[in-house]
Each structure stands twice: as C-alpha cells, then as structure tokens.
PDB file of C-alpha atoms in Angstrom:
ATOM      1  CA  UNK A   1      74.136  78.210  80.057  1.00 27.00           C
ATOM      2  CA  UNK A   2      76.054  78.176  83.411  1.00 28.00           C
ATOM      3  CA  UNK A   3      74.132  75.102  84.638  1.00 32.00           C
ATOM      4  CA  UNK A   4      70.986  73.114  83.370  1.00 29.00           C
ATOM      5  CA  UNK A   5      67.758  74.161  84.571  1.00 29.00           C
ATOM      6  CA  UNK A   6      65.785  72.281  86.712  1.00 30.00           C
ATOM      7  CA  UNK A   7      62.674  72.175  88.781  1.00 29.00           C
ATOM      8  CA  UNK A   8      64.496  74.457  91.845  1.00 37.00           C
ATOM      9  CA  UNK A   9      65.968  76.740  89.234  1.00 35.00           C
ATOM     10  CA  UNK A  10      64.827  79.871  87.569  1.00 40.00           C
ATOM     11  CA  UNK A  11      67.063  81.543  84.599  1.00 36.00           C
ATOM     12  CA  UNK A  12      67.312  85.164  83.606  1.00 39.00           C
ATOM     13  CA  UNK A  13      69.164  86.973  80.909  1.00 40.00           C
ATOM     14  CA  UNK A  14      72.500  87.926  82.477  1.00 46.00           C
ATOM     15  CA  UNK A  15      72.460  91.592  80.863  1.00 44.00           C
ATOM     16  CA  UNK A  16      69.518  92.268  82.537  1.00 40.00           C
ATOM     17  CA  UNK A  17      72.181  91.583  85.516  1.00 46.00           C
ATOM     18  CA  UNK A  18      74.968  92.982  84.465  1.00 52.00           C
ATOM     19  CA  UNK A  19      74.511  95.665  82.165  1.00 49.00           C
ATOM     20  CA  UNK A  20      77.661  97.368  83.010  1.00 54.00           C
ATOM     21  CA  UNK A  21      80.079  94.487  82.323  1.00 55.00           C
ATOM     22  CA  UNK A  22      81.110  93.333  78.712  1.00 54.00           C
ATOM     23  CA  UNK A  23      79.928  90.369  77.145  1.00 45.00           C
ATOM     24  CA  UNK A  24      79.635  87.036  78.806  1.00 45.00           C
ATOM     25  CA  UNK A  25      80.304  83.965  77.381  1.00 45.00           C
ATOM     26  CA  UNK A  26      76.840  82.693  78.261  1.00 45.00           C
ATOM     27  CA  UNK A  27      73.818  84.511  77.754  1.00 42.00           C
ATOM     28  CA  UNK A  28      71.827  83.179  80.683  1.00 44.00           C
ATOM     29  CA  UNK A  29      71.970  82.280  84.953  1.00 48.00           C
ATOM     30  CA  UNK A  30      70.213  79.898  86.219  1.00 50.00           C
ATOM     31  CA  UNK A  31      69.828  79.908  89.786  1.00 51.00           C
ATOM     32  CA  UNK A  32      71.773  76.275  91.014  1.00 51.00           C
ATOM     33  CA  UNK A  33      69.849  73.521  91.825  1.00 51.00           C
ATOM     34  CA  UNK A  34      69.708  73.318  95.668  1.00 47.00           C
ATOM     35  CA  UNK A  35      71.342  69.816  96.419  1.00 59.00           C
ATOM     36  CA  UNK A  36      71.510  68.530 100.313  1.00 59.00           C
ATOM     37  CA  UNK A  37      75.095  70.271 100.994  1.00 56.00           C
ATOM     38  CA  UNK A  38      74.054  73.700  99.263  1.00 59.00           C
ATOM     39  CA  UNK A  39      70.744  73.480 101.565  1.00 60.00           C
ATOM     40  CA  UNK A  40      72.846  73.273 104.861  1.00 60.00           C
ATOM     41  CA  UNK A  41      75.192  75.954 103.984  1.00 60.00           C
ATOM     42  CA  UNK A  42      72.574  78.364 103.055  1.00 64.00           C
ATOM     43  CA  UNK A  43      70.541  77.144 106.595  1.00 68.00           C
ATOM     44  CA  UNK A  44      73.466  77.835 108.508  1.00 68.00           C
ATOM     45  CA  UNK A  45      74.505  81.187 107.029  1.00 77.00           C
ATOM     46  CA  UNK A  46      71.113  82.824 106.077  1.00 78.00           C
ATOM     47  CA  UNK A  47      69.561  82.897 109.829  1.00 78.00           C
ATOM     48  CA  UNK A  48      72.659  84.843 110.802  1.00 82.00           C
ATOM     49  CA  UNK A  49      72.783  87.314 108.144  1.00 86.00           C
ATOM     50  CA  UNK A  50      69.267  88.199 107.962  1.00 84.00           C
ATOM     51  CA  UNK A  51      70.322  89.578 111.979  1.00 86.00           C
ATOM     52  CA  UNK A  52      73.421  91.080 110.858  1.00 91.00           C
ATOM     53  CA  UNK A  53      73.869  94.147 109.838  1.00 92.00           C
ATOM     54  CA  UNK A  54      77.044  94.967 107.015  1.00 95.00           C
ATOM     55  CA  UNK A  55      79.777  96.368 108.895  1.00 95.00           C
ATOM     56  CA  UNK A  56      82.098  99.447 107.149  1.00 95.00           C
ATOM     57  CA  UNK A  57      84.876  97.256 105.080  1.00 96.00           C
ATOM     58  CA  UNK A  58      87.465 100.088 106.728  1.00 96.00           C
ATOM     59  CA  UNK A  59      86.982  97.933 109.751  1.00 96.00           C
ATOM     60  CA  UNK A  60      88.637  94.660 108.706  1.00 97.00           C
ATOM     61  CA  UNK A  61      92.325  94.325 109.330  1.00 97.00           C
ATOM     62  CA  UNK A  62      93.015  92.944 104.884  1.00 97.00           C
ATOM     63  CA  UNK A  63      91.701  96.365 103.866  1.00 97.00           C
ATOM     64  CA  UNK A  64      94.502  98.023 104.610  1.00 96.00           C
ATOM     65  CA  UNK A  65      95.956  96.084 101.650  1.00 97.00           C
ATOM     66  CA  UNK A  66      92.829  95.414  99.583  1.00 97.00           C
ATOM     67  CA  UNK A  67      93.113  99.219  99.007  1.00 96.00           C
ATOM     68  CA  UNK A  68      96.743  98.766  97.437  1.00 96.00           C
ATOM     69  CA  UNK A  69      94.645  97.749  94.418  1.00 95.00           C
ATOM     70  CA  UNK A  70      92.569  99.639  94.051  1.00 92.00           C
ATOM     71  CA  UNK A  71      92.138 102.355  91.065  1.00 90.00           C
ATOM     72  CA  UNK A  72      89.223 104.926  89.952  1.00 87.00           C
ATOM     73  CA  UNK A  73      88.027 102.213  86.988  1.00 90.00           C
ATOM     74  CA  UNK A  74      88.537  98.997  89.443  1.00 95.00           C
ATOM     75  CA  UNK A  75      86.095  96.256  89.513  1.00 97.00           C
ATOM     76  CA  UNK A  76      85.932  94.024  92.203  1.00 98.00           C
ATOM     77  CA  UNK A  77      84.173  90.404  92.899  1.00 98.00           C
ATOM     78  CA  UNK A  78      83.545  88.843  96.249  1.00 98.00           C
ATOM     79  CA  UNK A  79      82.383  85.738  96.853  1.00 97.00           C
ATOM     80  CA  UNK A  80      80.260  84.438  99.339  1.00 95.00           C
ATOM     81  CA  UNK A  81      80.490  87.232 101.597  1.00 95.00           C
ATOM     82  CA  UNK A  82      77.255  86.986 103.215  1.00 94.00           C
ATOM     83  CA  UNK A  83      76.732  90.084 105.143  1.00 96.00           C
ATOM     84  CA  UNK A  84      80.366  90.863 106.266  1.00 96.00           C
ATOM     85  CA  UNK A  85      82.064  91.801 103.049  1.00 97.00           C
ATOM     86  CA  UNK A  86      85.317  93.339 102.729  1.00 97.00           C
ATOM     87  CA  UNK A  87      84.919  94.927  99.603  1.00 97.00           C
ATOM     88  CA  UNK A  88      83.506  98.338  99.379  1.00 96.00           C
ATOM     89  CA  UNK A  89      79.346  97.413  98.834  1.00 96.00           C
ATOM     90  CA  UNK A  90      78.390 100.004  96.451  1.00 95.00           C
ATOM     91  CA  UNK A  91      79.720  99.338  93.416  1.00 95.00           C
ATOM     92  CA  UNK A  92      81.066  95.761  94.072  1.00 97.00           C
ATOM     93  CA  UNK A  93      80.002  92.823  92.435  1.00 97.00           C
ATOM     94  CA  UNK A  94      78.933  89.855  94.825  1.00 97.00           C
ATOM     95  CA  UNK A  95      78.175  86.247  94.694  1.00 96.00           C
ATOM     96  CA  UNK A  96      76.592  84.216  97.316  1.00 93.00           C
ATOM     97  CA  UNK A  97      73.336  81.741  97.835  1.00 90.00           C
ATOM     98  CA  UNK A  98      72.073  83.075 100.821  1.00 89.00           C
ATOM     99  CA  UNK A  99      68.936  85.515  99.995  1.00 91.00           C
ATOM    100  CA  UNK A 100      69.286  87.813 103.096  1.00 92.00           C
ATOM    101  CA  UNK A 101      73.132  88.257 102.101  1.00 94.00           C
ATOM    102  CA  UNK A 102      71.776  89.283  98.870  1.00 95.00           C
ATOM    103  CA  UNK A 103      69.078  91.114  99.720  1.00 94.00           C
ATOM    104  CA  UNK A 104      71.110  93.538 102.619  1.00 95.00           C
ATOM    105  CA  UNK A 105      73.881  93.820  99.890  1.00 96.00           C
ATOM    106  CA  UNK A 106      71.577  95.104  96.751  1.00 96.00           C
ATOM    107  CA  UNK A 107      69.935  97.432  99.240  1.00 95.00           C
ATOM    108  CA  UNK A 108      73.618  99.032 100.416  1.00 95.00           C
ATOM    109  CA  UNK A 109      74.706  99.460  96.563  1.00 96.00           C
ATOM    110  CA  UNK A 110      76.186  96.079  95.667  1.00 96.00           C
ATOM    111  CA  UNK A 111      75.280  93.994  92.352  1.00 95.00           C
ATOM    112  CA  UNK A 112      74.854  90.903  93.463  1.00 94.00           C
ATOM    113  CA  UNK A 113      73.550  87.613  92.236  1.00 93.00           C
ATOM    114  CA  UNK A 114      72.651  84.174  93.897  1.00 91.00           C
ATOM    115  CA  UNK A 115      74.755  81.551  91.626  1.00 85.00           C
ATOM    116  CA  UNK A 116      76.860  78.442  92.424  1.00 77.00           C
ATOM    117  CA  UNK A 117      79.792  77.036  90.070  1.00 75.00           C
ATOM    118  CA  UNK A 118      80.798  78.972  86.730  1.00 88.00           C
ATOM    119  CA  UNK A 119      80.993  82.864  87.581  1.00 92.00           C
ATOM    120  CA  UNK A 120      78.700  84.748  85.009  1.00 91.00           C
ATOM    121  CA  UNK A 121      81.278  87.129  84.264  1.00 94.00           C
ATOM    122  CA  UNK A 122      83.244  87.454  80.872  1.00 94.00           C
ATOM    123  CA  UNK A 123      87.251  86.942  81.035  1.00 96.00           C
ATOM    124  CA  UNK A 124      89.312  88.997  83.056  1.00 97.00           C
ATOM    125  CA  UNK A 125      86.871  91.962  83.974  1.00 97.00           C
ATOM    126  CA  UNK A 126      88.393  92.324  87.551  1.00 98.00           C
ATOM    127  CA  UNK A 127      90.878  93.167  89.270  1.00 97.00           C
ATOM    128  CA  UNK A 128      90.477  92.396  92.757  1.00 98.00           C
ATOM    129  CA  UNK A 129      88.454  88.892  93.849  1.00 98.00           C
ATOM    130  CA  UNK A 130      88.128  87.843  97.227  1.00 98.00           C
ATOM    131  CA  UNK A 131      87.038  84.749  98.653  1.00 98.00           C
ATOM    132  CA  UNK A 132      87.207  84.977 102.345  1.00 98.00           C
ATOM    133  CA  UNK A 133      86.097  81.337 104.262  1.00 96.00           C
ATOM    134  CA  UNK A 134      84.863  80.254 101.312  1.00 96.00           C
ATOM    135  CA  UNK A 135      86.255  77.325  99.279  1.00 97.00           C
ATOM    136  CA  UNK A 136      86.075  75.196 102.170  1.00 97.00           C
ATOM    137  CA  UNK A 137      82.730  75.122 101.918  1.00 93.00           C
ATOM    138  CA  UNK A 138      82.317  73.834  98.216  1.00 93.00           C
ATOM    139  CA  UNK A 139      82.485  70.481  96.983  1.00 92.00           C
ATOM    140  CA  UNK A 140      84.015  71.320  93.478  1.00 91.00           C
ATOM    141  CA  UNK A 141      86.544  73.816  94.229  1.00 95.00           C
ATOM    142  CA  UNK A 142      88.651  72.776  91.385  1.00 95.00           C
ATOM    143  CA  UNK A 143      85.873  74.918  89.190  1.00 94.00           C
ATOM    144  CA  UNK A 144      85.740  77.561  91.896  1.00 95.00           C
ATOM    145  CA  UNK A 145      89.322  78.262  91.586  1.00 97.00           C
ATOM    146  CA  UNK A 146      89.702  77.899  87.640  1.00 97.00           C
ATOM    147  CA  UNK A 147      86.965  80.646  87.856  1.00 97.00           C
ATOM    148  CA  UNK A 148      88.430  82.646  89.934  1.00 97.00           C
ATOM    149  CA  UNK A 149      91.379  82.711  88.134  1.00 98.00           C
ATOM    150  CA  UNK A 150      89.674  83.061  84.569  1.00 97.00           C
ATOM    151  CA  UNK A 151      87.409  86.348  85.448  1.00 97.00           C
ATOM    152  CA  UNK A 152      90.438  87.875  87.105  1.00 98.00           C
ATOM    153  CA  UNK A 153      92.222  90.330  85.164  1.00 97.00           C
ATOM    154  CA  UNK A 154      96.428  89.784  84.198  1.00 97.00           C
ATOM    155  CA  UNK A 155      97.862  91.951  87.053  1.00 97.00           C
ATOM    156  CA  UNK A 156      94.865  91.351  89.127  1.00 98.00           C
ATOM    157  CA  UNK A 157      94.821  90.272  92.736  1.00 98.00           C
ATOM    158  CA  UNK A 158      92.952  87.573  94.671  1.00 98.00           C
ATOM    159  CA  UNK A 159      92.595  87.716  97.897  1.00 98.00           C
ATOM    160  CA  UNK A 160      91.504  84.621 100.023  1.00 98.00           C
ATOM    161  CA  UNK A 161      91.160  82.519 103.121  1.00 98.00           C
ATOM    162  CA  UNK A 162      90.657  79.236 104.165  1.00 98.00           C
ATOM    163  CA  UNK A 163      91.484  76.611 107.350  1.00 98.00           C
ATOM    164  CA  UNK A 164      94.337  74.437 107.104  1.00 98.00           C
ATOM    165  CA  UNK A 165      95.901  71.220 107.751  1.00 98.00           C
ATOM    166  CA  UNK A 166      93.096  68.568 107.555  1.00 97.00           C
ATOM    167  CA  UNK A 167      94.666  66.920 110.693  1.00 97.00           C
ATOM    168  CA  UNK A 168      92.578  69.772 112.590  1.00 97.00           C
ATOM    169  CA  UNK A 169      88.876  68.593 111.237  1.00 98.00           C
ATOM    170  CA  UNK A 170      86.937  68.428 113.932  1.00 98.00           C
ATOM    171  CA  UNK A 171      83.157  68.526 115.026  1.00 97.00           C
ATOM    172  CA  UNK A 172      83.837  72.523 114.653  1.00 97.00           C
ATOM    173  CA  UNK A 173      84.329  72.305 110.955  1.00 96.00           C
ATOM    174  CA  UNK A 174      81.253  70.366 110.181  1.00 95.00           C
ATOM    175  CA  UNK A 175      79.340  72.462 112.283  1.00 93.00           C
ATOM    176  CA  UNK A 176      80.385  75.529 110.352  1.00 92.00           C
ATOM    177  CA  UNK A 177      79.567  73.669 107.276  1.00 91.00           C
ATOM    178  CA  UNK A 178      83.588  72.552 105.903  1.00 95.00           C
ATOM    179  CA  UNK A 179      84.024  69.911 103.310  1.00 96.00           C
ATOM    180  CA  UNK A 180      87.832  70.051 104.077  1.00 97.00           C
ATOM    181  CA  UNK A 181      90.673  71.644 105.533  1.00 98.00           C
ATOM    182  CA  UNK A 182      93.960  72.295 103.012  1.00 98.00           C
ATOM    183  CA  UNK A 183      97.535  71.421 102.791  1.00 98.00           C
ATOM    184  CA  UNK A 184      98.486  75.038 102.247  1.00 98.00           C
ATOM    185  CA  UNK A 185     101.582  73.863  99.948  1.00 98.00           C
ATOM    186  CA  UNK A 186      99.210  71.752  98.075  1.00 98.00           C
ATOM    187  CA  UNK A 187      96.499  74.465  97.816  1.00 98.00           C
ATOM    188  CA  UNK A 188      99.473  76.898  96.513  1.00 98.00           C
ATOM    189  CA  UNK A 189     100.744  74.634  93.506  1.00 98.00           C
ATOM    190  CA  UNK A 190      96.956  74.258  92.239  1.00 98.00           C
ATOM    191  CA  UNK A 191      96.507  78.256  92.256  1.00 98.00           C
ATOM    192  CA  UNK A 192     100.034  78.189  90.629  1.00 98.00           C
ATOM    193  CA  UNK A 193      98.975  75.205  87.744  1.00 98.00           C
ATOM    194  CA  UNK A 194      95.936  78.337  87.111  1.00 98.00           C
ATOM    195  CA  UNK A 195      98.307  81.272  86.497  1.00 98.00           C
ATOM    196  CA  UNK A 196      97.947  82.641  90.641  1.00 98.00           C
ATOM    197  CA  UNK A 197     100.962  83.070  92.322  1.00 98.00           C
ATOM    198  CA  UNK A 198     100.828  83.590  95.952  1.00 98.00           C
ATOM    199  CA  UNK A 199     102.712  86.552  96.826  1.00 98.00           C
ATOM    200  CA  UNK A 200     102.112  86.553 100.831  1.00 98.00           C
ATOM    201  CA  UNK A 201     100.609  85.389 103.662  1.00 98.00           C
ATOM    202  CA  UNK A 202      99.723  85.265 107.422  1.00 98.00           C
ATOM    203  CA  UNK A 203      97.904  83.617 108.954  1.00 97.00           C
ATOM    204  CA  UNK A 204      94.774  83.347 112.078  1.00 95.00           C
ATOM    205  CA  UNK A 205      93.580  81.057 114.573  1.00 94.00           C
ATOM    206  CA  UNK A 206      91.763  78.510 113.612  1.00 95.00           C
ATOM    207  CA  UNK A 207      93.748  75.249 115.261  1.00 95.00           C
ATOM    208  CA  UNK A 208      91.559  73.574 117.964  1.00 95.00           C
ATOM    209  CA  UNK A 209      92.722  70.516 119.252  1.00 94.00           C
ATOM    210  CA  UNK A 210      90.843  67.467 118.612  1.00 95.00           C
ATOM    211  CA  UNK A 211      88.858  67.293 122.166  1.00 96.00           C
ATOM    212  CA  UNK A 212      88.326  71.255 122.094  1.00 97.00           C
ATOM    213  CA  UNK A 213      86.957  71.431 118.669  1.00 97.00           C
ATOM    214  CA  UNK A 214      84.358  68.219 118.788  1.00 97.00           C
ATOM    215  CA  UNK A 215      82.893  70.124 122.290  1.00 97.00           C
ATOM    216  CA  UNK A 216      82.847  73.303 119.856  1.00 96.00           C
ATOM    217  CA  UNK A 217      81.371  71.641 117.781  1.00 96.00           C
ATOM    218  CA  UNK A 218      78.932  69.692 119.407  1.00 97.00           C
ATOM    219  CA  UNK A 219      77.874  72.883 120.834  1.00 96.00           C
ATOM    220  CA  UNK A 220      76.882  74.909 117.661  1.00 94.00           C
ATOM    221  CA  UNK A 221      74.887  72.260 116.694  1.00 93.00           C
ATOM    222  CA  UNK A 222      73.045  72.288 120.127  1.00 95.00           C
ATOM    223  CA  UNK A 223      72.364  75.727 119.752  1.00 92.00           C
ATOM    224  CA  UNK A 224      71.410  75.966 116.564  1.00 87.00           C
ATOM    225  CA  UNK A 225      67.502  76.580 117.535  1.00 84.00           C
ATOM    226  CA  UNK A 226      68.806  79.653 119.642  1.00 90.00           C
ATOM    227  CA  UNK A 227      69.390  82.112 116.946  1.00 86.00           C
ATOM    228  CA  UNK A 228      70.271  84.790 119.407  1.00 89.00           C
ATOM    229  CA  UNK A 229      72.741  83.204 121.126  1.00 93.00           C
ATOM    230  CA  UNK A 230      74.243  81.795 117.219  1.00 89.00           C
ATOM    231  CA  UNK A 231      73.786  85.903 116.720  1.00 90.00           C
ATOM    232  CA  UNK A 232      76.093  86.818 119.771  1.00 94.00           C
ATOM    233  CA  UNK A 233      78.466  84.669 119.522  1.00 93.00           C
ATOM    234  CA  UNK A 234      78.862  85.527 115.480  1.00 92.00           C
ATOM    235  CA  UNK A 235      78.849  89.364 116.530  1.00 94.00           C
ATOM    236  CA  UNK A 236      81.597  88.620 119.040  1.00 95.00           C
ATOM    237  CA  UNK A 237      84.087  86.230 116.267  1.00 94.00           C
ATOM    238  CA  UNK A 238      83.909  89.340 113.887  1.00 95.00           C
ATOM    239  CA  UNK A 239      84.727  91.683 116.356  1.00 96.00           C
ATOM    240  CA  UNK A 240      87.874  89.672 117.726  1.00 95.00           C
ATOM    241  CA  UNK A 241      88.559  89.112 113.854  1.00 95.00           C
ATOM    242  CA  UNK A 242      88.364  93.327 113.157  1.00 95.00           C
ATOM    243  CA  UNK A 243      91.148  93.720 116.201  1.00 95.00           C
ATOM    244  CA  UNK A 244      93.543  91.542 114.417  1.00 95.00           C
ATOM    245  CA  UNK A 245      97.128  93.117 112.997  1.00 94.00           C
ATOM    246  CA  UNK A 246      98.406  91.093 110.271  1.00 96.00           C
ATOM    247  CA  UNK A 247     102.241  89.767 110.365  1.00 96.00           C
ATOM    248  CA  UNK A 248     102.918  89.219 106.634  1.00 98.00           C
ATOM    249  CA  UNK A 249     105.544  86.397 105.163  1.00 97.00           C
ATOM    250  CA  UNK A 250     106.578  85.130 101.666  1.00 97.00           C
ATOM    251  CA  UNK A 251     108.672  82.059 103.134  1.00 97.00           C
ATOM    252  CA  UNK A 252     107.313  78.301 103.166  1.00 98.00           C
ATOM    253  CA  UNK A 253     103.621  78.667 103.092  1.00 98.00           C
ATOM    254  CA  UNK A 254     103.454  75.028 105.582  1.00 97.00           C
ATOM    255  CA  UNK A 255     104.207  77.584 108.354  1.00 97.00           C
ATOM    256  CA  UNK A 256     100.608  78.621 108.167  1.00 98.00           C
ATOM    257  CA  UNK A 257      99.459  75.012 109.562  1.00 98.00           C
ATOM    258  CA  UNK A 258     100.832  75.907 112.843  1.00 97.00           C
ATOM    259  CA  UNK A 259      97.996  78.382 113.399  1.00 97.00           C
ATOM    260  CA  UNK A 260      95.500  76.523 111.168  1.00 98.00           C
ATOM    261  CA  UNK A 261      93.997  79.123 109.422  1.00 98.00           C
ATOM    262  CA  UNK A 262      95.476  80.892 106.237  1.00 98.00           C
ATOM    263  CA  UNK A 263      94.880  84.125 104.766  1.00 98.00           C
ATOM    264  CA  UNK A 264      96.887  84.987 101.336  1.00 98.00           C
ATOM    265  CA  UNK A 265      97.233  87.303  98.435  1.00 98.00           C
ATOM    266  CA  UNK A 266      97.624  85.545  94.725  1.00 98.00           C
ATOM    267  CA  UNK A 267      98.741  87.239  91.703  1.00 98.00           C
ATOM    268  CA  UNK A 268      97.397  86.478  87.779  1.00 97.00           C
ATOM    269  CA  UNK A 269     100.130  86.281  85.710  1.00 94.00           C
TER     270      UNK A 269
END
C-alpha cells in the first residue's frame, strides 16, 4: 500500500483509477492522512481554485518548450497543479490534495487523483512530469523527488519550479504555505544523485527583501477572510506570470538566487 490507512483515509483499488496505465507496484491508494501542514496547504489553495477557472496551457510562457516533448503516445504527470496546469487537461494525469483542483480537472478531461507521498504509478510510464511551485510546499521532498524520478521514463523530461536562496524566507513564504526556500546548486546535485540532470534554466521574480516580504506577508494573512480580494489578486499573479518571455542558461545554476525564483528542465538518464 502507498501509505497505512487510517481514520481520515479511504483506499480504492488503483485499476479502478488507472485502467490505462500498466501495472503498479501496489495494488491500492489510500487517500493521506490529513496532518496539520497538509490541512493548511489544502485551506489555502482550495478556496482559490474552487473560484478559478483552468486557463488554456497555450497561455503559459514553459509551453512553448513543454511541447518539445511531446509525441502522439506521450504520457504526462503534473503535480499539484491545482487549477492552473500547464499540461494539456484531457488526457493528463494529475496529482494534487485539493478537491476543487480535482474536481474542475476530472470534469475538463484530466485523470486525476488526491494522494500525498509515493506516486501510484508503475516505473517509468511518463515522459513529461511537472512540478510547478510545488516541492516547497512538502515536508519530505526527498520521497517527492525519488518519485519523480522513478515514474519518469529514461529520456523523459521534468519540468519544475521552486523559490530560492533561503536567505529570502520571509512572512511571504509562510503565508503561501513554504517549508523552505533552496540552494539551487544543492537542489541540482540531489536531482543529479536520482539520475535528473538539469539541462537549463531561467529564472522569475520571487526575491523580496526582508521588510517587503514580512508586510506581504502579513497582508495575505489579513486577508485571508476576503476570498475575493485573495481571488483578484491570484487572477492578477497568473496573468503577469502568462506575459513572461523566458531567457534560458546552462551556466552556474547559483545565478538563479539573484532573482529568487527558479524554473528548470531535468533529464532521466
């Protein structure tokens, strides 16, 4: 089984999931048990995405390459995508605890399932993963990434993001519910010690100064009873994100701590 079940968790046979995927290595998913930290992300996340609507993924700026890997038999994973996935929906394979995410993606065409830790998914069956703004969020990622890198196929291409240079935390970060912030050379040498190469990278904004970021901060948690200001303010980050033009590089990956965010494309060898 892909975690014990408890009283919070409810377990189904995974082909009944899956049917078009081979064999897994287990033969059930139990829904995780939902600890403090898990309960805060999915609070934060779920009240925006059951407002949001799932935006065409022509519009991000990454799918320009995202569609460099793509080939008729394909199959791609994202996780924790909530409503904004860049990914194609119908036909993609999605992972993510919030219910409205879920919900809005099954509806559009996805296959998606609400799981945290070990991916229910057999050995390299994909060949594009994504993980946009996600492992920040998760205790564990030393299991996140080993899965990612054991359900992506030899060849195959994942596709991630995350803030950098843990001398930025600020109020911000915990308001958007971080654990951490990476060294990006540090980050790169565990993908590498799991077979993922990082090919390139470029990088976004995401490098508030410590005064700026606490009064960010401070104010997203102020507002969190104001879901339609939350809502606006959401609408208007992925719209600034969807005008972005990408710069790519293969030198030192510390560069990318300049700007504090990181955006990169690994390869499985």
């Amino acid at each position: 089984r892909l975690a014990a079940p408890g009283p919070d968790s409810r377990c189904l046979p995974l082909r009944l999931l899956f049917p078009q995927l081979p064999r897994y290595g287990s033969t059930t998913l139990c829904e995780p048990p939902m600890t403090d930290l898990v309960n805060k992300n999915e609070e934060i996340y779920s009240r925006l995405w059951s407002r949001l609507p799932i935006p065409g993924h022509e519009e991000w700026p990454i799918w320009r390459e995202l569609a460099k890997e793509l080939s008729p038999a394909a199959r791609l994973l994202e996780l924790g995508s909530g409503v904004l996935p860049r990914i194609p929906v119908r036909g993609g394979y999605f992972v993510d605890l919030a219910q409205p995410a879920l919900r809005k993606l099954q509806q559009h065409g996805g296959l998606a399932v609400r799981s945290a830790g070990p991916l229910p998914f057999a050995d390299g069956v994909f060949q594009v993963v994504c993980a946009f703004e996600v492992l920040e969020h998760i205790p564990d990622d030393d299991t996140v990434l080993s899965e990612l890198a054991r359900v992506l196929a030899p060849g195959g291409a994942l596709f991630f993001s995350v803030p950098v240079d843990p001398a930025l935390f600020t109020r911000f970060d915990t308001a958007c519910g971080h654990v951490r912030r990476y060294q990006a050379a540090e980050l790169r040498d565990r993908l590498a010690a799991r077979g993922l190469y990082i090919e390139r990278w470029t990088t976004q904004r995401n490098n508030y100064k410590p005064r700026v970021g606490n009064l960010i901060g401070a104010f997203l948690q102020a507002i969190e009873g104001w879901p339609r200001l939350t809502l606006l303010l959401k609408r208007r980050a992925v719209a600034a994100e969807m005008r972005l033009r990408y710069s790519w590089r293969s030198d030192d990956i510390r560069g990318s701590h300049q700007a504090g965010g990181l955006i990169a494309i690994a390869r499985r060898r």
